PDB file of C-alpha atoms in Angstrom:
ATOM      1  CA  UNK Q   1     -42.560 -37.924  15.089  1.00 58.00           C
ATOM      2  CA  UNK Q   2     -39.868 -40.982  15.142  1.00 75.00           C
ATOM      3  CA  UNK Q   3     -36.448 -39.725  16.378  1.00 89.00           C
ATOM      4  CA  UNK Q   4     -34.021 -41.135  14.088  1.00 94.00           C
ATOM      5  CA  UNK Q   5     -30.663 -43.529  14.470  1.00 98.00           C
ATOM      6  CA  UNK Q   6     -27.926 -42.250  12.347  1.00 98.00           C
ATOM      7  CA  UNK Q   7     -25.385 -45.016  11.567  1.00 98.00           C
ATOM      8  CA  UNK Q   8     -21.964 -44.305  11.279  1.00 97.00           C
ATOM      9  CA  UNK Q   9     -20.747 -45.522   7.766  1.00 97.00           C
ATOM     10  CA  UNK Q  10     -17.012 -45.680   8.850  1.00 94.00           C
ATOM     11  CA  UNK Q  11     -16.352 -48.256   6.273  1.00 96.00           C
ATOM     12  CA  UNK Q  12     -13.123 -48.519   4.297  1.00 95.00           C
ATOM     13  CA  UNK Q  13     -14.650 -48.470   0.706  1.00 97.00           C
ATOM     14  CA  UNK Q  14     -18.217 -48.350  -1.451  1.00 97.00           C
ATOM     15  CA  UNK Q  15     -18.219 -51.988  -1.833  1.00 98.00           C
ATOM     16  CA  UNK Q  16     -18.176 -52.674   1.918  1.00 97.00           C
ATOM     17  CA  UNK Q  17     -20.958 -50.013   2.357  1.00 98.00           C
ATOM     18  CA  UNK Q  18     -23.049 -51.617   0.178  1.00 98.00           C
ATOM     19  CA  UNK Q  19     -22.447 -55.503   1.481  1.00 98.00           C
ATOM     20  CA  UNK Q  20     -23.571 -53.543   4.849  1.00 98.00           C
ATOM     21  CA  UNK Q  21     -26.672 -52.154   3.859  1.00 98.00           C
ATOM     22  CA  UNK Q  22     -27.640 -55.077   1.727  1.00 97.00           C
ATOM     23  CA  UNK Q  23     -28.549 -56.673   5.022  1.00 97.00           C
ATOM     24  CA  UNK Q  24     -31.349 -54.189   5.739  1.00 97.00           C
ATOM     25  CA  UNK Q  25     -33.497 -55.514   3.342  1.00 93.00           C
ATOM     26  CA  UNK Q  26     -36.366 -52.223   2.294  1.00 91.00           C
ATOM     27  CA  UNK Q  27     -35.018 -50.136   5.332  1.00 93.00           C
ATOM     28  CA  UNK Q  28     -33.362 -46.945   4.747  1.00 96.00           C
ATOM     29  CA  UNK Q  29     -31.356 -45.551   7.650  1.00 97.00           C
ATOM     30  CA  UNK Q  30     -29.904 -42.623   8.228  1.00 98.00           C
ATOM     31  CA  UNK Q  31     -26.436 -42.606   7.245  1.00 98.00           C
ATOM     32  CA  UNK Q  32     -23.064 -40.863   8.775  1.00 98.00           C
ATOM     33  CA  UNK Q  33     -20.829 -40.618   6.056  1.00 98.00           C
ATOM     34  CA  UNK Q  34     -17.363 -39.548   7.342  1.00 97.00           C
ATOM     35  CA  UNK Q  35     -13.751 -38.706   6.401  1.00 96.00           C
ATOM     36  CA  UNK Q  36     -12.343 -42.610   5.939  1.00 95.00           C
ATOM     37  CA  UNK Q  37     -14.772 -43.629   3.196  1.00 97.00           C
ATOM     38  CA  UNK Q  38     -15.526 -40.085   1.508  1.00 98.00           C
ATOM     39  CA  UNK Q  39     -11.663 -39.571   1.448  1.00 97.00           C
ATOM     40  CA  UNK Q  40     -11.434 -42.633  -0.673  1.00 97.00           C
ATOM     41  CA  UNK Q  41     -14.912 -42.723  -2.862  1.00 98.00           C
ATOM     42  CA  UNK Q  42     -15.669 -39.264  -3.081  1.00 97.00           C
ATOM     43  CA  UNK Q  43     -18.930 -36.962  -3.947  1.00 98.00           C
ATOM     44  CA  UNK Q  44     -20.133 -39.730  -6.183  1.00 98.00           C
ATOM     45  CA  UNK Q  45     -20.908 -42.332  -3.135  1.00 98.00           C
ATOM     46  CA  UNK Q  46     -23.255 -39.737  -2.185  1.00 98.00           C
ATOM     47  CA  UNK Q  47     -25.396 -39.015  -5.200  1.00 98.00           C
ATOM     48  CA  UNK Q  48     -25.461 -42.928  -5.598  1.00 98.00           C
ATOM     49  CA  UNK Q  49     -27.039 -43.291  -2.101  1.00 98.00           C
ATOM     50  CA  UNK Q  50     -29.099 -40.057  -2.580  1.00 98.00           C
ATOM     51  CA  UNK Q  51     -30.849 -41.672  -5.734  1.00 97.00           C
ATOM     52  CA  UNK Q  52     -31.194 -44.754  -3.406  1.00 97.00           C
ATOM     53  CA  UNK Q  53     -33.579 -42.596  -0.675  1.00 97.00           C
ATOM     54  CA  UNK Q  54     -30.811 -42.650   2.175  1.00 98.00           C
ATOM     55  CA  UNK Q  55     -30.914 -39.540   4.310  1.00 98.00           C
ATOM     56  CA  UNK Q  56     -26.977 -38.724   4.564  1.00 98.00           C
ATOM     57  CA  UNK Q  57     -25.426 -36.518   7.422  1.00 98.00           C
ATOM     58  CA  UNK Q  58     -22.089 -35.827   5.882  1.00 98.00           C
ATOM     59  CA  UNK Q  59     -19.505 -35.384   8.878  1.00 98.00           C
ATOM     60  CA  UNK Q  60     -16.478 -34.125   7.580  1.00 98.00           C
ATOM     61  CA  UNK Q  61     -16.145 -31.376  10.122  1.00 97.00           C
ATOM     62  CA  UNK Q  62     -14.961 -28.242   8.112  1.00 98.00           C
ATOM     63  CA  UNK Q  63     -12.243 -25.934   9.661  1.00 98.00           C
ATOM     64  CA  UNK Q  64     -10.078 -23.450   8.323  1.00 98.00           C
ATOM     65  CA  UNK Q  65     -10.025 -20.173   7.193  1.00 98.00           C
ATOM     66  CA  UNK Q  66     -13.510 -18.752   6.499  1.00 98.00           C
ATOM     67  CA  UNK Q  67     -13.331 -18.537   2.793  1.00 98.00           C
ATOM     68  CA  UNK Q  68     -11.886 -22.049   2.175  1.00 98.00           C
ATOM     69  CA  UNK Q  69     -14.830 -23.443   4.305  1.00 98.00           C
ATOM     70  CA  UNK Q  70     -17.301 -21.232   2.801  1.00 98.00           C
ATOM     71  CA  UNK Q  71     -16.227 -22.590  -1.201  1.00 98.00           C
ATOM     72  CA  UNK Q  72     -15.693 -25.807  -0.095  1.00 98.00           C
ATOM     73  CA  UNK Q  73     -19.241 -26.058   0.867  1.00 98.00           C
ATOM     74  CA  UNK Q  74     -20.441 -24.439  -2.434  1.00 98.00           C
ATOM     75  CA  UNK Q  75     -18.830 -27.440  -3.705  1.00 97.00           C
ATOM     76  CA  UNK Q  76     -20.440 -29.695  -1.478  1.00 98.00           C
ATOM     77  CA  UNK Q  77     -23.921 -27.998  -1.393  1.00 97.00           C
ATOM     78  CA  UNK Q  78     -24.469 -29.864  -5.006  1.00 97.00           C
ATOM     79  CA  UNK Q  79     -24.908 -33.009  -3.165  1.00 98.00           C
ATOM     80  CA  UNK Q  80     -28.104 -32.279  -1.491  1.00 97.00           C
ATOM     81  CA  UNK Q  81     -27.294 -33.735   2.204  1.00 98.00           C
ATOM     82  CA  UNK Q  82     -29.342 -33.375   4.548  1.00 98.00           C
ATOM     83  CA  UNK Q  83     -26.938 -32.556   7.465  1.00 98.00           C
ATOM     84  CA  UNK Q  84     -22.810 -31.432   7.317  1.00 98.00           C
ATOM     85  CA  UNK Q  85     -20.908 -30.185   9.616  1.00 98.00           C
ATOM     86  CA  UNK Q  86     -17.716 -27.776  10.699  1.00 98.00           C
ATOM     87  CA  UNK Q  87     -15.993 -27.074  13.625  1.00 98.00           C
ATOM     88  CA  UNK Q  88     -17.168 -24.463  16.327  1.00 97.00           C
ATOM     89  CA  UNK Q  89     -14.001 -23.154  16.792  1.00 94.00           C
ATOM     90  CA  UNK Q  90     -13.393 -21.885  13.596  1.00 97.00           C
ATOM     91  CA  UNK Q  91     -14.841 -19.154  15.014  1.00 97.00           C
ATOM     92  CA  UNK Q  92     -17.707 -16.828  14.337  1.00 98.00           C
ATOM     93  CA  UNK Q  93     -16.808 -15.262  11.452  1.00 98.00           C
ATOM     94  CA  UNK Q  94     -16.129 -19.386   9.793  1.00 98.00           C
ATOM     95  CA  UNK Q  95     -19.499 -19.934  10.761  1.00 98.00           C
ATOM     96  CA  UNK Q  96     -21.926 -17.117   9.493  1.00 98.00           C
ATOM     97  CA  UNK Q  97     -19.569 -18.148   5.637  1.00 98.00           C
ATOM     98  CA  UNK Q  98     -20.172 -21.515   6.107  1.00 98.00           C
ATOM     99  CA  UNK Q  99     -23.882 -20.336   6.731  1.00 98.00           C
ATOM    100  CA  UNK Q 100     -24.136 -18.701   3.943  1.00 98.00           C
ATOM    101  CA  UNK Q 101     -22.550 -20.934   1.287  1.00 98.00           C
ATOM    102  CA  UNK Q 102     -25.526 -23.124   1.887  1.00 98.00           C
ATOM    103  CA  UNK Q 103     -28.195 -20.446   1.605  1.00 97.00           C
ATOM    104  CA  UNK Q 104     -31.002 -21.884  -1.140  1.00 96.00           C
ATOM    105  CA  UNK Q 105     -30.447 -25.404  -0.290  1.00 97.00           C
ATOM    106  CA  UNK Q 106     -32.143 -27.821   2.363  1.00 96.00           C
ATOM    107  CA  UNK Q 107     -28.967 -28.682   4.241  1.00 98.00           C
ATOM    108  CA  UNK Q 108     -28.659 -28.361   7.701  1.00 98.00           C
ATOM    109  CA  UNK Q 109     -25.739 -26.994   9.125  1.00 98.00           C
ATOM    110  CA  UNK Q 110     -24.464 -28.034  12.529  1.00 98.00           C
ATOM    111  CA  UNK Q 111     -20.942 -27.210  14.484  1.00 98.00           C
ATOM    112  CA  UNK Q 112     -18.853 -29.434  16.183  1.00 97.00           C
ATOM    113  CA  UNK Q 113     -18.627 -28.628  19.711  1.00 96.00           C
ATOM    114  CA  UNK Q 114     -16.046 -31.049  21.814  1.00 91.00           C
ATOM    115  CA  UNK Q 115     -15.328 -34.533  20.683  1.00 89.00           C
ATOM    116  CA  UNK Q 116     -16.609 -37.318  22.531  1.00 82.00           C
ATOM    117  CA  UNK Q 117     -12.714 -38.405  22.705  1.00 86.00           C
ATOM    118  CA  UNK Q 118     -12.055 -36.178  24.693  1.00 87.00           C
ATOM    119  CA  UNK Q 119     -13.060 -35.358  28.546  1.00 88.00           C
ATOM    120  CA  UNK Q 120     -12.708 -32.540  31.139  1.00 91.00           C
ATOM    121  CA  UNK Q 121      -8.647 -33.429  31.966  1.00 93.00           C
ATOM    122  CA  UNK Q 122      -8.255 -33.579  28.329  1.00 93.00           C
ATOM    123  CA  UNK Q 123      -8.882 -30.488  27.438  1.00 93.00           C
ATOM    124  CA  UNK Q 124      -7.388 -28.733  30.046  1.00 93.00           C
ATOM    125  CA  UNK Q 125      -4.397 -30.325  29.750  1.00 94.00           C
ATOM    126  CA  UNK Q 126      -3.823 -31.056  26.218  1.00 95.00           C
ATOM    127  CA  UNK Q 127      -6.087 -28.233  24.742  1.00 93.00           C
ATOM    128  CA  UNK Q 128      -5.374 -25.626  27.592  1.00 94.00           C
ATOM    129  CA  UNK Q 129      -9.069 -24.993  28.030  1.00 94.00           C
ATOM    130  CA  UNK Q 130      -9.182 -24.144  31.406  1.00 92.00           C
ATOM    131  CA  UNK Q 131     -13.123 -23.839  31.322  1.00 94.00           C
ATOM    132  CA  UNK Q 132     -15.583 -26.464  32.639  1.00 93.00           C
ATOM    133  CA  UNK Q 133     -16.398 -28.660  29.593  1.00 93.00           C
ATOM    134  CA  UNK Q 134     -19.784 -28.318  29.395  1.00 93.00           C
ATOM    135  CA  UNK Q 135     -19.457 -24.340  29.826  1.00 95.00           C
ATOM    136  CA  UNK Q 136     -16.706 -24.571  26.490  1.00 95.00           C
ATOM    137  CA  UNK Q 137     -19.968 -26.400  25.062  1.00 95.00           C
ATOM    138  CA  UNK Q 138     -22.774 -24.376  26.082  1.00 96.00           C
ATOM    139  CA  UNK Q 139     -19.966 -21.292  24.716  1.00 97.00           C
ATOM    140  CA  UNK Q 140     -19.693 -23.139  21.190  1.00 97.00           C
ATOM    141  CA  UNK Q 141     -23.472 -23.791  21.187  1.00 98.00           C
ATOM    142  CA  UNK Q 142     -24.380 -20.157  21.463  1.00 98.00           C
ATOM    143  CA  UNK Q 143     -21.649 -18.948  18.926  1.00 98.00           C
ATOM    144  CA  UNK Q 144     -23.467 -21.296  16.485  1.00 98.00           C
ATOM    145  CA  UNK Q 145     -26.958 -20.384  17.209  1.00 98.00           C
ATOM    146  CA  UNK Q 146     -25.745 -16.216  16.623  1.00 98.00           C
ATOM    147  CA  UNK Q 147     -24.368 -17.784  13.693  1.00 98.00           C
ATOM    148  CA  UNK Q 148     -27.130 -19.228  12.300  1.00 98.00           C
ATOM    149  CA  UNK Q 149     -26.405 -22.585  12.274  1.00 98.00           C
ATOM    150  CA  UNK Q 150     -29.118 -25.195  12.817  1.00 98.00           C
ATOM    151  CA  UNK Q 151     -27.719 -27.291  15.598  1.00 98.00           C
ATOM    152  CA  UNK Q 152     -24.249 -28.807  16.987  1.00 98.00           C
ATOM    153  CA  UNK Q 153     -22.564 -32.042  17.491  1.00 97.00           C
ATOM    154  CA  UNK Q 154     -22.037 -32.895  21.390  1.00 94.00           C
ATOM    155  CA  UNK Q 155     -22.186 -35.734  23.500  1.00 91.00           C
ATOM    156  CA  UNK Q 156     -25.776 -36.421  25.106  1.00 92.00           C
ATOM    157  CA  UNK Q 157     -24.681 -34.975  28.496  1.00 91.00           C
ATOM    158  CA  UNK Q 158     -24.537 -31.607  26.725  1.00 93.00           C
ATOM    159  CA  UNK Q 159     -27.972 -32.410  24.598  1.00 95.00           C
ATOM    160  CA  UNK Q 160     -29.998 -30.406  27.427  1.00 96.00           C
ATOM    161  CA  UNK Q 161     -27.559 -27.299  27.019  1.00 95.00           C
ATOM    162  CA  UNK Q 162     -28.529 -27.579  23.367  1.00 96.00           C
ATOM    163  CA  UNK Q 163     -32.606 -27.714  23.499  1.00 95.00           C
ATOM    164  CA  UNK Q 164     -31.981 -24.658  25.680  1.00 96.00           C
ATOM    165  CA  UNK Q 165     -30.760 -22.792  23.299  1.00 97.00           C
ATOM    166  CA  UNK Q 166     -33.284 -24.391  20.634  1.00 97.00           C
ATOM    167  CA  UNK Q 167     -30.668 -25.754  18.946  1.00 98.00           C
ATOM    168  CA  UNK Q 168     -31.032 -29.531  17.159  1.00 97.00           C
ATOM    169  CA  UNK Q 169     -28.129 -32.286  19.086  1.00 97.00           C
ATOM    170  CA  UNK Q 170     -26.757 -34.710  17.035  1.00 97.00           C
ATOM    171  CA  UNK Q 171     -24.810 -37.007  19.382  1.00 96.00           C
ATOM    172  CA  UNK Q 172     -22.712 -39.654  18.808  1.00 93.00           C
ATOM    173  CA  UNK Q 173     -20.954 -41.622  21.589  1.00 85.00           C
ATOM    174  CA  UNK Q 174     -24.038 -43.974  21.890  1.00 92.00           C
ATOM    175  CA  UNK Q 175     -22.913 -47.804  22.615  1.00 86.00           C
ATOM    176  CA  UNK Q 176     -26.012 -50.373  23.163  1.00 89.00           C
ATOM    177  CA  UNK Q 177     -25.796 -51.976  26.453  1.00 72.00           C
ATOM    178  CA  UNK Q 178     -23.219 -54.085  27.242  1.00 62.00           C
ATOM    179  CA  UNK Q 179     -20.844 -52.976  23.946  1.00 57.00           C
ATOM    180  CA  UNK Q 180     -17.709 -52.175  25.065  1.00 59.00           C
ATOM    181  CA  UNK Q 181     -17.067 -47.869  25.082  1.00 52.00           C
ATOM    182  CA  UNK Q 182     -13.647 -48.319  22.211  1.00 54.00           C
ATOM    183  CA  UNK Q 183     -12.051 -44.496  21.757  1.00 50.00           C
ATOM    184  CA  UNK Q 184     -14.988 -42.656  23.539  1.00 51.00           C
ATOM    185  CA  UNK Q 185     -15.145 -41.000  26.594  1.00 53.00           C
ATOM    186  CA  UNK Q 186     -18.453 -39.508  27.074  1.00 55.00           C
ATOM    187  CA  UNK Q 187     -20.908 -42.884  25.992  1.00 71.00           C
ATOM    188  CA  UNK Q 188     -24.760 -43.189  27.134  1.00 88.00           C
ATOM    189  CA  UNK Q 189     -27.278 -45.630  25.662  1.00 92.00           C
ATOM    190  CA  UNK Q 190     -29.912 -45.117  23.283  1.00 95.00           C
ATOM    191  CA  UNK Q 191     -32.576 -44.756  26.010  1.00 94.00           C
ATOM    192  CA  UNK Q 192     -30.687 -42.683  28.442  1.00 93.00           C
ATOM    193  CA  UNK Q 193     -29.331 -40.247  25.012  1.00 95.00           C
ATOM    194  CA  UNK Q 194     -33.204 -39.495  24.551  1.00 95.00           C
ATOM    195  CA  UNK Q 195     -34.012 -39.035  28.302  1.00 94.00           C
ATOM    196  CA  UNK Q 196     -31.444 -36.229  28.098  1.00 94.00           C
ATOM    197  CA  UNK Q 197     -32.792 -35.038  24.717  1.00 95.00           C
ATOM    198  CA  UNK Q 198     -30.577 -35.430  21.942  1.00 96.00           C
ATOM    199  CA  UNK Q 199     -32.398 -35.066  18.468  1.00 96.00           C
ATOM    200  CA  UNK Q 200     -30.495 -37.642  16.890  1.00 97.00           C
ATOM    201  CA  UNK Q 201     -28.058 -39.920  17.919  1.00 97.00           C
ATOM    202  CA  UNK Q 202     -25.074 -41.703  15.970  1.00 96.00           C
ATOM    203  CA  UNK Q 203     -24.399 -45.350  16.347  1.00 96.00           C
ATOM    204  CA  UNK Q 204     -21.303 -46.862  14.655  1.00 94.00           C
ATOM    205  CA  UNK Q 205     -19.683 -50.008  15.920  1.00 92.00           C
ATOM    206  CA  UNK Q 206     -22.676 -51.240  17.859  1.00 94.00           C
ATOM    207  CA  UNK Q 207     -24.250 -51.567  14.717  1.00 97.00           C
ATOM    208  CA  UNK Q 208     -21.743 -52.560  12.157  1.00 96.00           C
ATOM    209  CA  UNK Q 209     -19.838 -54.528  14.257  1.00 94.00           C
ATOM    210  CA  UNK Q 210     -23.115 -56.720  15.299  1.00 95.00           C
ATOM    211  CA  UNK Q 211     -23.716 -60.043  14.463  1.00 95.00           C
ATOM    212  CA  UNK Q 212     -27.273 -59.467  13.134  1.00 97.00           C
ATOM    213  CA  UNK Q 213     -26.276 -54.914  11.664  1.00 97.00           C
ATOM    214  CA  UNK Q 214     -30.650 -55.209  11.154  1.00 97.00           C
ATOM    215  CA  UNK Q 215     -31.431 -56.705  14.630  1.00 97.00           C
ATOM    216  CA  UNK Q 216     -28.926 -53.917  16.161  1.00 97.00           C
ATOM    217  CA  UNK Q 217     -30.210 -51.053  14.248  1.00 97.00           C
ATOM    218  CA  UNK Q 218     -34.072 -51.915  15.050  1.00 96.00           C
ATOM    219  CA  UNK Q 219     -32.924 -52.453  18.466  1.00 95.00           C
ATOM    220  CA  UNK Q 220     -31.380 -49.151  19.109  1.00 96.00           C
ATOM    221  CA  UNK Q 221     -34.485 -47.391  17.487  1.00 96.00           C
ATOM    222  CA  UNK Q 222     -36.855 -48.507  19.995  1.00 95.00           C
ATOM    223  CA  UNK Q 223     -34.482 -47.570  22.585  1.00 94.00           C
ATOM    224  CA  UNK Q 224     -34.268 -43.999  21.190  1.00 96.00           C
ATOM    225  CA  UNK Q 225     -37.935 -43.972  20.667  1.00 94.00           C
ATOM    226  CA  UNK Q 226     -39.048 -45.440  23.934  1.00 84.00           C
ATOM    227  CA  UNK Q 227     -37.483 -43.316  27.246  1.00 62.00           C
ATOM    228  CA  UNK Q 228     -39.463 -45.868  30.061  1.00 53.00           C
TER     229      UNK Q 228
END
């Protein structure tokens, strides 16, 4: 089975989506479609690229009190994605709601662990974690997995701590070689994020900020695909 590339949509509006993908000719990747552009175009972006045949991973990382999450994903469990997210510290009791507010559809539902922003002296100095990173991962990981939840969102250094726990790893903080690393912290390559076993892996800028989005995209799919 093909491991997939999930591009990061983090476009300002629909008609700049669109100019994008209009240079994939009959290709239909996976798309990431986060806060900027669904903050702006709404639910109806969605359907539109649902009826088109994209697979959509809606990131809008959910957290708050359990029953706001759990309704707002009633309301977003309409749209048929195929992966959405919330955040693992929300806590347990956010998770098993969000859980079941999806119950009946074919969404999978995957926590946030720790931002690829952020790195060890980050969160113990600005968060107060005082924990090892990848044990604050490994901690969110399993609170998902008694929850339920399908997989989590982690950088690929923490992919092995997820396949352990058979959990799916979506990871973002992929760059293609030689793309500069912008806000992240915690980057890897397609080829090393699929020696260390993510499931998926998101690619934004190296993609959309390419000269040739196609050539990029193909690119980083072989890389995924092919670990030698």
């Amino acid at each position: 089975m093909k491991k997939e590339v999930i591009i990061a949509c983090d476009f300002k509006n629909e008609e700049e989506l669109f100019n994008f993908l209009k240079l994939f000719d009959d290709e239909r990747p996976f798309l990431k479609i986060g806060m900027e552009i669904f903050y702006k175009e709404g639910p109806n972006l969605v359907r539109k690229l649902k009826k088109l045949g994209y697979k959509i991973f809606l990131d809008l990382k959910l957290c708050d009190i359990p029953n706001t999450v759990s309704h707002a994903l009633l309301n977003l469990k309409e749209l048929d994605v195929d992966i959405v997210n919330v955040h693992a510290f929300g806590g347990f009791k956010m998770l098993t709601e969000a859980k079941k507010a999806l119950e009946g559809s074919n969404t999978k539902l995957i926590a946030v662990t720790i931002l690829t922003s952020l790195d060890e002296e980050a969160i113990h100095n600005e968060l107060k974690i005082q924990k090892p990173l990848k044990e604050v991962v490994y901690d969110y990981a399993k609170m998902a997995k008694e929850a339920g939840l399908d997989g989590i969102v982690c950088s690929p250094y923490e992919a092995p701590l997820a396949k352990e726990l058979g959990l799916m790893s979506i990871t973002p903080g992929i760059r293609l070689s030689g793309d500069e690393k912008g806000d992240q912290k915690r980057v890897t390559t397609p080829k090393d994020a699929s020696k260390l076993g993510s499931t998926y892996i998101v690619v934004g800028r190296s993609i959309t900020r390419a000269l040739d989005p196609k050539k990029a995209y193909l690119r980083a799919m072989e890389e995924f695909n092919n670990e030698c």
